[in-house]
Amino acid sequence: MCGIIGVVGSTEALATLLDGLERLEYRGYDSAGVALVRPGSTWRARSAAGTTSVAALREQCLAAPEGYFSGIGHTRWATHGAPEAVNAHPHLDCSGKVAIIHNGIIENHAVLREQLLTRGHVFTSATDSEVVAHLIEEQRRGGADLLESVRRTLGDIRGAFALAVVDASEPDVIVAARRISPLVVGTAPGVTYLASDVPAMWGRAENFYVVDDDEIVRLVPAGCSAIDLDGTPVRLRALQVDWDLETAQLDGFDDFMSKEIAEQPHAVRNTLLDRRREDGSITFDEIRISDDELRRVRRVVLVACGTSLHAAHIAKYAIERWARLSVEVEIASEYHYRDPLVEVGTLVIGISQSGETIDTIQATREAKRRGATVLAVCNVVDASLARDADAVLYTRAGLEVSVASTKAYVAQIAALEILALRLAQLRGTLTPFDIDEHLGALLAVPDLIATALRTAPAVRAVATELLGARDYFFIGRHLGFPTALEGALKLKEITYLHAEGYAAGELKHGPLALIEPGVVVVAVVTDELLHDKMMSNLAEVKARGASVVAVAREDDRRIDAVADFVLRVPSAHPMLAPMVDIIPLQLLAYELARGLGRNVDRPRNLAKTVTVE
Ligand code: F6R
């Protein structure tokens, strides 16, 4: 999962590549590189400096010669080969004239490398990607032009890729191709661009086009043409872009994570906008599944990864409770390697912020292959998951840049809960009065989130007290459980501290053995009905010396007896409380990470969009 960018015909080619790479760093930042081409020569620079790779590359590029108008750039998240400069892209062929960048994995690289070595090629990296440069080199030597060379090479490689190739013998051309990994083309008068996503080209490209699977594009300064694997011309789909560069900037915040945490009321409000008609019915204009089809649903399977998986857990409670449908939550990376049952009436919902997570895409494809109707719940318009699916429900959280997902998560919960209400409406499992009441409560959530955000100073004070702690357990019951899972995930990914999320009732079945002085237990105690049970669980961990941080309702006084620190949130409808209760936990992770000097937006070893299995 890496970021790629390319430009042909620009007097500011190098600046375009470097600016684009900065915006693509969320996709990986182990190393970065660029290659520029002009007639007869290719100039390359690469750097592996962890989270500052692009900045270090920019320094190196001060020495770049003049007179290059075309080039490609790459920011890497290492899969094959250590995160070192030798493994950074672009990779060159033996002649040093062909340069390639690749996002994805070439699954048959080992066999291809063996064959290429026996044919005399010299490899300089440990990556899977370098085989592509040498395969294209062979085609070029055979006399094929760059487009045809790439087309033939695609017949040799298996796996996932967004590839871009330049050759100093055709310096005004970039050839790129895509299978699974994302690729977008941008155009402006006299300059053509490509990138893994639109923001990388913002401010320069004016029109955008999606490259679909197994399409090959040829970029020249005047524009772009495309063919399929057989060489038949195809038309690229124009992409409607409704985000702008401004949204991707910090607006005075220290980092994207704090900005995105603060944007959560807006994210939920936007997601819920225009969903209720005057007659009280719920509407999804974009969903593209008929009411009759939704009425025929007998079983729901939710597939997702990471934070999106936690949103799925929450949706399960809502769909079961309100629509009385049986729901299963599946880890996407496990689903498609099982032999999953897809009966008539199975609705599979793939949930993904990016819509490019390969595990989730594979799972929904597998489900579709077996006959399921697939609905994507996705934040990025026209992402692969959305395009593959029979229907899509967008979460309208806006661009999320920080690796740790926050606003997209609450927006996912809001979207899935309103979907649960729609299913209930169609199935008649709730009265119109109940639906109206729940909808009203849902529409009030943005204000409750705004109130919960005011816990920030209290959370900061707690984080200062806890700065020396190294082990955290997050516990909760019912909907407090997925909130605990998400709180633990946020903490571990940006602080690098050990954190586990548990159903509070499960603690006594093993993990209680780990509770001792120095361990912090963070408990979600907002559910009135389960309050007594949670109090007992907290008494158990207190008795064993743990420090207790409780997320509790504003009016909860009993909690003071067991908690060392209380973070108070406004009361929400129990089914909607996860969107409110998560706020202090996001803030806690954020404050601890800042206190420990971590890079909150770019945690080590992670990337925003995970396009490898
Ligand atoms: C955690 C986080 C990841 C993602 C996961 C799925 O903060 O961001 O766990 O939630 O990689 O990503 P999407 O939602 O893009 O499929």
PDB file of N, CA and C in Angstrom, residues 413-469:
ATOM      1  N   ILE A 413     -21.122   4.740  11.969  1.00  0.00           N
ATOM      2  CA  ILE A 413     -22.162   4.296  12.914  1.00  0.00           C
ATOM      3  C   ILE A 413     -23.486   4.985  12.575  1.00  0.00           C
ATOM      4  N   ALA A 414     -23.423   6.296  12.314  1.00  0.00           N
ATOM      5  CA  ALA A 414     -24.650   7.035  11.998  1.00  0.00           C
ATOM      6  C   ALA A 414     -25.316   6.457  10.743  1.00  0.00           C
ATOM      7  N   ALA A 415     -24.510   6.197   9.713  1.00  0.00           N
ATOM      8  CA  ALA A 415     -25.074   5.681   8.456  1.00  0.00           C
ATOM      9  C   ALA A 415     -25.697   4.306   8.681  1.00  0.00           C
ATOM     10  N   LEU A 416     -25.010   3.453   9.432  1.00  0.00           N
ATOM     11  CA  LEU A 416     -25.518   2.094   9.628  1.00  0.00           C
ATOM     12  C   LEU A 416     -26.752   2.095  10.518  1.00  0.00           C
ATOM     13  N   GLU A 417     -26.805   3.028  11.459  1.00  0.00           N
ATOM     14  CA  GLU A 417     -27.979   3.056  12.336  1.00  0.00           C
ATOM     15  C   GLU A 417     -29.203   3.577  11.589  1.00  0.00           C
ATOM     16  N   ILE A 418     -28.981   4.520  10.709  1.00  0.00           N
ATOM     17  CA  ILE A 418     -30.149   4.989   9.949  1.00  0.00           C
ATOM     18  C   ILE A 418     -30.586   3.909   8.937  1.00  0.00           C
ATOM     19  N   LEU A 419     -29.642   3.144   8.466  1.00  0.00           N
ATOM     20  CA  LEU A 419     -29.994   2.000   7.623  1.00  0.00           C
ATOM     21  C   LEU A 419     -30.808   0.983   8.436  1.00  0.00           C
ATOM     22  N   ALA A 420     -30.409   0.759   9.678  1.00  0.00           N
ATOM     23  CA  ALA A 420     -31.149  -0.174  10.545  1.00  0.00           C
ATOM     24  C   ALA A 420     -32.585   0.318  10.713  1.00  0.00           C
ATOM     25  N   LEU A 421     -32.742   1.632  10.858  1.00  0.00           N
ATOM     26  CA  LEU A 421     -34.099   2.175  11.007  1.00  0.00           C
ATOM     27  C   LEU A 421     -34.899   2.009   9.719  1.00  0.00           C
ATOM     28  N   ARG A 422     -34.221   2.177   8.582  1.00  0.00           N
ATOM     29  CA  ARG A 422     -34.909   1.993   7.293  1.00  0.00           C
ATOM     30  C   ARG A 422     -35.381   0.546   7.143  1.00  0.00           C
ATOM     31  N   LEU A 423     -34.515  -0.385   7.512  1.00  0.00           N
ATOM     32  CA  LEU A 423     -34.901  -1.803   7.428  1.00  0.00           C
ATOM     33  C   LEU A 423     -36.094  -2.066   8.350  1.00  0.00           C
ATOM     34  N   ALA A 424     -36.057  -1.467   9.523  1.00  0.00           N
ATOM     35  CA  ALA A 424     -37.163  -1.654  10.479  1.00  0.00           C
ATOM     36  C   ALA A 424     -38.449  -1.080   9.911  1.00  0.00           C
ATOM     37  N   GLN A 425     -38.319   0.070   9.254  1.00  0.00           N
ATOM     38  CA  GLN A 425     -39.490   0.718   8.660  1.00  0.00           C
ATOM     39  C   GLN A 425     -40.116  -0.196   7.591  1.00  0.00           C
ATOM     40  N   LEU A 426     -39.245  -0.735   6.726  1.00  0.00           N
ATOM     41  CA  LEU A 426     -39.736  -1.576   5.636  1.00  0.00           C
ATOM     42  C   LEU A 426     -40.304  -2.896   6.144  1.00  0.00           C
ATOM     43  N   ARG A 427     -39.720  -3.405   7.196  1.00  0.00           N
ATOM     44  CA  ARG A 427     -40.150  -4.708   7.715  1.00  0.00           C
ATOM     45  C   ARG A 427     -41.280  -4.579   8.735  1.00  0.00           C
ATOM     46  N   GLY A 428     -41.566  -3.347   9.116  1.00  0.00           N
ATOM     47  CA  GLY A 428     -42.638  -3.119  10.088  1.00  0.00           C
ATOM     48  C   GLY A 428     -42.286  -3.622  11.477  1.00  0.00           C
ATOM     49  N   THR A 429     -41.016  -3.653  11.820  1.00  0.00           N
ATOM     50  CA  THR A 429     -40.623  -4.175  13.132  1.00  0.00           C
ATOM     51  C   THR A 429     -40.597  -3.091  14.208  1.00  0.00           C
ATOM     52  N   LEU A 430     -40.725  -1.836  13.797  1.00  0.00           N
ATOM     53  CA  LEU A 430     -40.878  -0.743  14.760  1.00  0.00           C
ATOM     54  C   LEU A 430     -42.113   0.054  14.353  1.00  0.00           C
ATOM     55  N   THR A 431     -42.782   0.658  15.298  1.00  0.00           N
ATOM     56  CA  THR A 431     -43.941   1.495  14.962  1.00  0.00           C
ATOM     57  C   THR A 431     -43.431   2.820  14.393  1.00  0.00           C
ATOM     58  N   PRO A 432     -44.274   3.502  13.590  1.00  0.00           N
ATOM     59  CA  PRO A 432     -43.853   4.819  13.092  1.00  0.00           C
ATOM     60  C   PRO A 432     -43.460   5.742  14.238  1.00  0.00           C
ATOM     61  N   PHE A 433     -44.132   5.614  15.372  1.00  0.00           N
ATOM     62  CA  PHE A 433     -43.808   6.463  16.522  1.00  0.00           C
ATOM     63  C   PHE A 433     -42.374   6.177  17.010  1.00  0.00           C
ATOM     64  N   ASP A 434     -42.045   4.891  17.152  1.00  0.00           N
ATOM     65  CA  ASP A 434     -40.684   4.522  17.615  1.00  0.00           C
ATOM     66  C   ASP A 434     -39.633   5.027  16.630  1.00  0.00           C
ATOM     67  N   ILE A 435     -39.917   4.835  15.340  1.00  0.00           N
ATOM     68  CA  ILE A 435     -38.948   5.251  14.327  1.00  0.00           C
ATOM     69  C   ILE A 435     -38.703   6.748  14.421  1.00  0.00           C
ATOM     70  N   ASP A 436     -39.789   7.469  14.573  1.00  0.00           N
ATOM     71  CA  ASP A 436     -39.663   8.920  14.677  1.00  0.00           C
ATOM     72  C   ASP A 436     -38.842   9.307  15.900  1.00  0.00           C
ATOM     73  N   GLU A 437     -39.101   8.612  16.983  1.00  0.00           N
ATOM     74  CA  GLU A 437     -38.380   8.918  18.219  1.00  0.00           C
ATOM     75  C   GLU A 437     -36.881   8.619  18.058  1.00  0.00           C
ATOM     76  N   HIS A 438     -36.579   7.459  17.487  1.00  0.00           N
ATOM     77  CA  HIS A 438     -35.160   7.094  17.306  1.00  0.00           C
ATOM     78  C   HIS A 438     -34.479   8.048  16.331  1.00  0.00           C
ATOM     79  N   LEU A 439     -35.223   8.415  15.276  1.00  0.00           N
ATOM     80  CA  LEU A 439     -34.643   9.356  14.303  1.00  0.00           C
ATOM     81  C   LEU A 439     -34.327  10.695  14.962  1.00  0.00           C
ATOM     82  N   GLY A 440     -35.262  11.151  15.771  1.00  0.00           N
ATOM     83  CA  GLY A 440     -35.058  12.407  16.500  1.00  0.00           C
ATOM     84  C   GLY A 440     -33.807  12.312  17.366  1.00  0.00           C
ATOM     85  N   ALA A 441     -33.667  11.167  18.045  1.00  0.00           N
ATOM     86  CA  ALA A 441     -32.493  10.980  18.919  1.00  0.00           C
ATOM     87  C   ALA A 441     -31.210  10.963  18.083  1.00  0.00           C
ATOM     88  N   LEU A 442     -31.304  10.339  16.911  1.00  0.00           N
ATOM     89  CA  LEU A 442     -30.122  10.262  16.032  1.00  0.00           C
ATOM     90  C   LEU A 442     -29.716  11.666  15.566  1.00  0.00           C
ATOM     91  N   LEU A 443     -30.714  12.452  15.212  1.00  0.00           N
ATOM     92  CA  LEU A 443     -30.403  13.798  14.717  1.00  0.00           C
ATOM     93  C   LEU A 443     -29.851  14.699  15.832  1.00  0.00           C
ATOM     94  N   ALA A 444     -30.062  14.290  17.090  1.00  0.00           N
ATOM     95  CA  ALA A 444     -29.534  15.087  18.212  1.00  0.00           C
ATOM     96  C   ALA A 444     -28.095  14.702  18.543  1.00  0.00           C
ATOM     97  N   VAL A 445     -27.606  13.605  17.957  1.00  0.00           N
ATOM     98  CA  VAL A 445     -26.266  13.118  18.310  1.00  0.00           C
ATOM     99  C   VAL A 445     -25.152  14.135  18.028  1.00  0.00           C
ATOM    100  N   PRO A 446     -25.174  14.866  16.890  1.00  0.00           N
ATOM    101  CA  PRO A 446     -24.073  15.824  16.662  1.00  0.00           C
ATOM    102  C   PRO A 446     -23.899  16.804  17.827  1.00  0.00           C
ATOM    103  N   ASP A 447     -25.010  17.263  18.418  1.00  0.00           N
ATOM    104  CA  ASP A 447     -24.886  18.190  19.556  1.00  0.00           C
ATOM    105  C   ASP A 447     -24.292  17.480  20.768  1.00  0.00           C
ATOM    106  N   LEU A 448     -24.660  16.226  20.963  1.00  0.00           N
ATOM    107  CA  LEU A 448     -24.109  15.485  22.108  1.00  0.00           C
ATOM    108  C   LEU A 448     -22.604  15.258  21.926  1.00  0.00           C
ATOM    109  N   ILE A 449     -22.215  14.997  20.682  1.00  0.00           N
ATOM    110  CA  ILE A 449     -20.776  14.834  20.413  1.00  0.00           C
ATOM    111  C   ILE A 449     -20.054  16.153  20.714  1.00  0.00           C
ATOM    112  N   ALA A 450     -20.682  17.258  20.303  1.00  0.00           N
ATOM    113  CA  ALA A 450     -20.056  18.559  20.553  1.00  0.00           C
ATOM    114  C   ALA A 450     -19.871  18.772  22.057  1.00  0.00           C
ATOM    115  N   THR A 451     -20.844  18.357  22.846  1.00  0.00           N
ATOM    116  CA  THR A 451     -20.720  18.482  24.305  1.00  0.00           C
ATOM    117  C   THR A 451     -19.600  17.556  24.814  1.00  0.00           C
ATOM    118  N   ALA A 452     -19.580  16.345  24.301  1.00  0.00           N
ATOM    119  CA  ALA A 452     -18.547  15.395  24.749  1.00  0.00           C
ATOM    120  C   ALA A 452     -17.141  15.899  24.414  1.00  0.00           C
ATOM    121  N   LEU A 453     -17.039  16.652  23.332  1.00  0.00           N
ATOM    122  CA  LEU A 453     -15.707  17.186  22.963  1.00  0.00           C
ATOM    123  C   LEU A 453     -15.189  18.157  24.023  1.00  0.00           C
ATOM    124  N   ARG A 454     -16.108  18.678  24.855  1.00  0.00           N
ATOM    125  CA  ARG A 454     -15.670  19.611  25.900  1.00  0.00           C
ATOM    126  C   ARG A 454     -14.955  18.886  27.037  1.00  0.00           C
ATOM    127  N   THR A 455     -14.890  17.554  26.986  1.00  0.00           N
ATOM    128  CA  THR A 455     -14.106  16.829  27.994  1.00  0.00           C
ATOM    129  C   THR A 455     -12.611  16.980  27.738  1.00  0.00           C
ATOM    130  N   ALA A 456     -12.242  17.630  26.638  1.00  0.00           N
ATOM    131  CA  ALA A 456     -10.814  17.655  26.257  1.00  0.00           C
ATOM    132  C   ALA A 456      -9.877  18.100  27.395  1.00  0.00           C
ATOM    133  N   PRO A 457     -10.170  19.208  28.116  1.00  0.00           N
ATOM    134  CA  PRO A 457      -9.240  19.590  29.193  1.00  0.00           C
ATOM    135  C   PRO A 457      -9.159  18.522  30.289  1.00  0.00           C
ATOM    136  N   ALA A 458     -10.323  17.934  30.654  1.00  0.00           N
ATOM    137  CA  ALA A 458     -10.314  16.891  31.688  1.00  0.00           C
ATOM    138  C   ALA A 458      -9.491  15.693  31.211  1.00  0.00           C
ATOM    139  N   VAL A 459      -9.637  15.332  29.940  1.00  0.00           N
ATOM    140  CA  VAL A 459      -8.891  14.183  29.405  1.00  0.00           C
ATOM    141  C   VAL A 459      -7.391  14.490  29.443  1.00  0.00           C
ATOM    142  N   ARG A 460      -7.049  15.720  29.104  1.00  0.00           N
ATOM    143  CA  ARG A 460      -5.627  16.096  29.102  1.00  0.00           C
ATOM    144  C   ARG A 460      -5.034  15.935  30.507  1.00  0.00           C
ATOM    145  N   ALA A 461      -5.804  16.334  31.512  1.00  0.00           N
ATOM    146  CA  ALA A 461      -5.314  16.225  32.894  1.00  0.00           C
ATOM    147  C   ALA A 461      -5.136  14.751  33.266  1.00  0.00           C
ATOM    148  N   VAL A 462      -6.080  13.899  32.870  1.00  0.00           N
ATOM    149  CA  VAL A 462      -5.973  12.468  33.172  1.00  0.00           C
ATOM    150  C   VAL A 462      -4.749  11.884  32.452  1.00  0.00           C
ATOM    151  N   ALA A 463      -4.571  12.277  31.201  1.00  0.00           N
ATOM    152  CA  ALA A 463      -3.439  11.742  30.420  1.00  0.00           C
ATOM    153  C   ALA A 463      -2.119  12.109  31.094  1.00  0.00           C
ATOM    154  N   THR A 464      -2.035  13.294  31.640  1.00  0.00           N
ATOM    155  CA  THR A 464      -0.791  13.708  32.308  1.00  0.00           C
ATOM    156  C   THR A 464      -0.511  12.782  33.493  1.00  0.00           C
ATOM    157  N   GLU A 465      -1.568  12.431  34.228  1.00  0.00           N
ATOM    158  CA  GLU A 465      -1.409  11.536  35.387  1.00  0.00           C
ATOM    159  C   GLU A 465      -0.982  10.132  34.947  1.00  0.00           C
ATOM    160  N   LEU A 466      -1.452   9.727  33.760  1.00  0.00           N
ATOM    161  CA  LEU A 466      -1.241   8.326  33.347  1.00  0.00           C
ATOM    162  C   LEU A 466      -0.002   8.116  32.475  1.00  0.00           C
ATOM    163  N   LEU A 467       0.742   9.152  32.267  1.00  0.00           N
ATOM    164  CA  LEU A 467       1.806   9.096  31.262  1.00  0.00           C
ATOM    165  C   LEU A 467       2.808   7.947  31.455  1.00  0.00           C
ATOM    166  N   GLY A 468       2.988   7.510  32.720  1.00  0.00           N
ATOM    167  CA  GLY A 468       3.957   6.424  32.963  1.00  0.00           C
ATOM    168  C   GLY A 468       3.374   5.040  32.747  1.00  0.00           C
ATOM    169  N   ALA A 469       2.061   4.915  32.584  1.00  0.00           N
ATOM    170  CA  ALA A 469       1.442   3.583  32.482  1.00  0.00           C
ATOM    171  C   ALA A 469       1.785   2.926  31.147  1.00  0.00           C
TER     172      ALA A 469
END
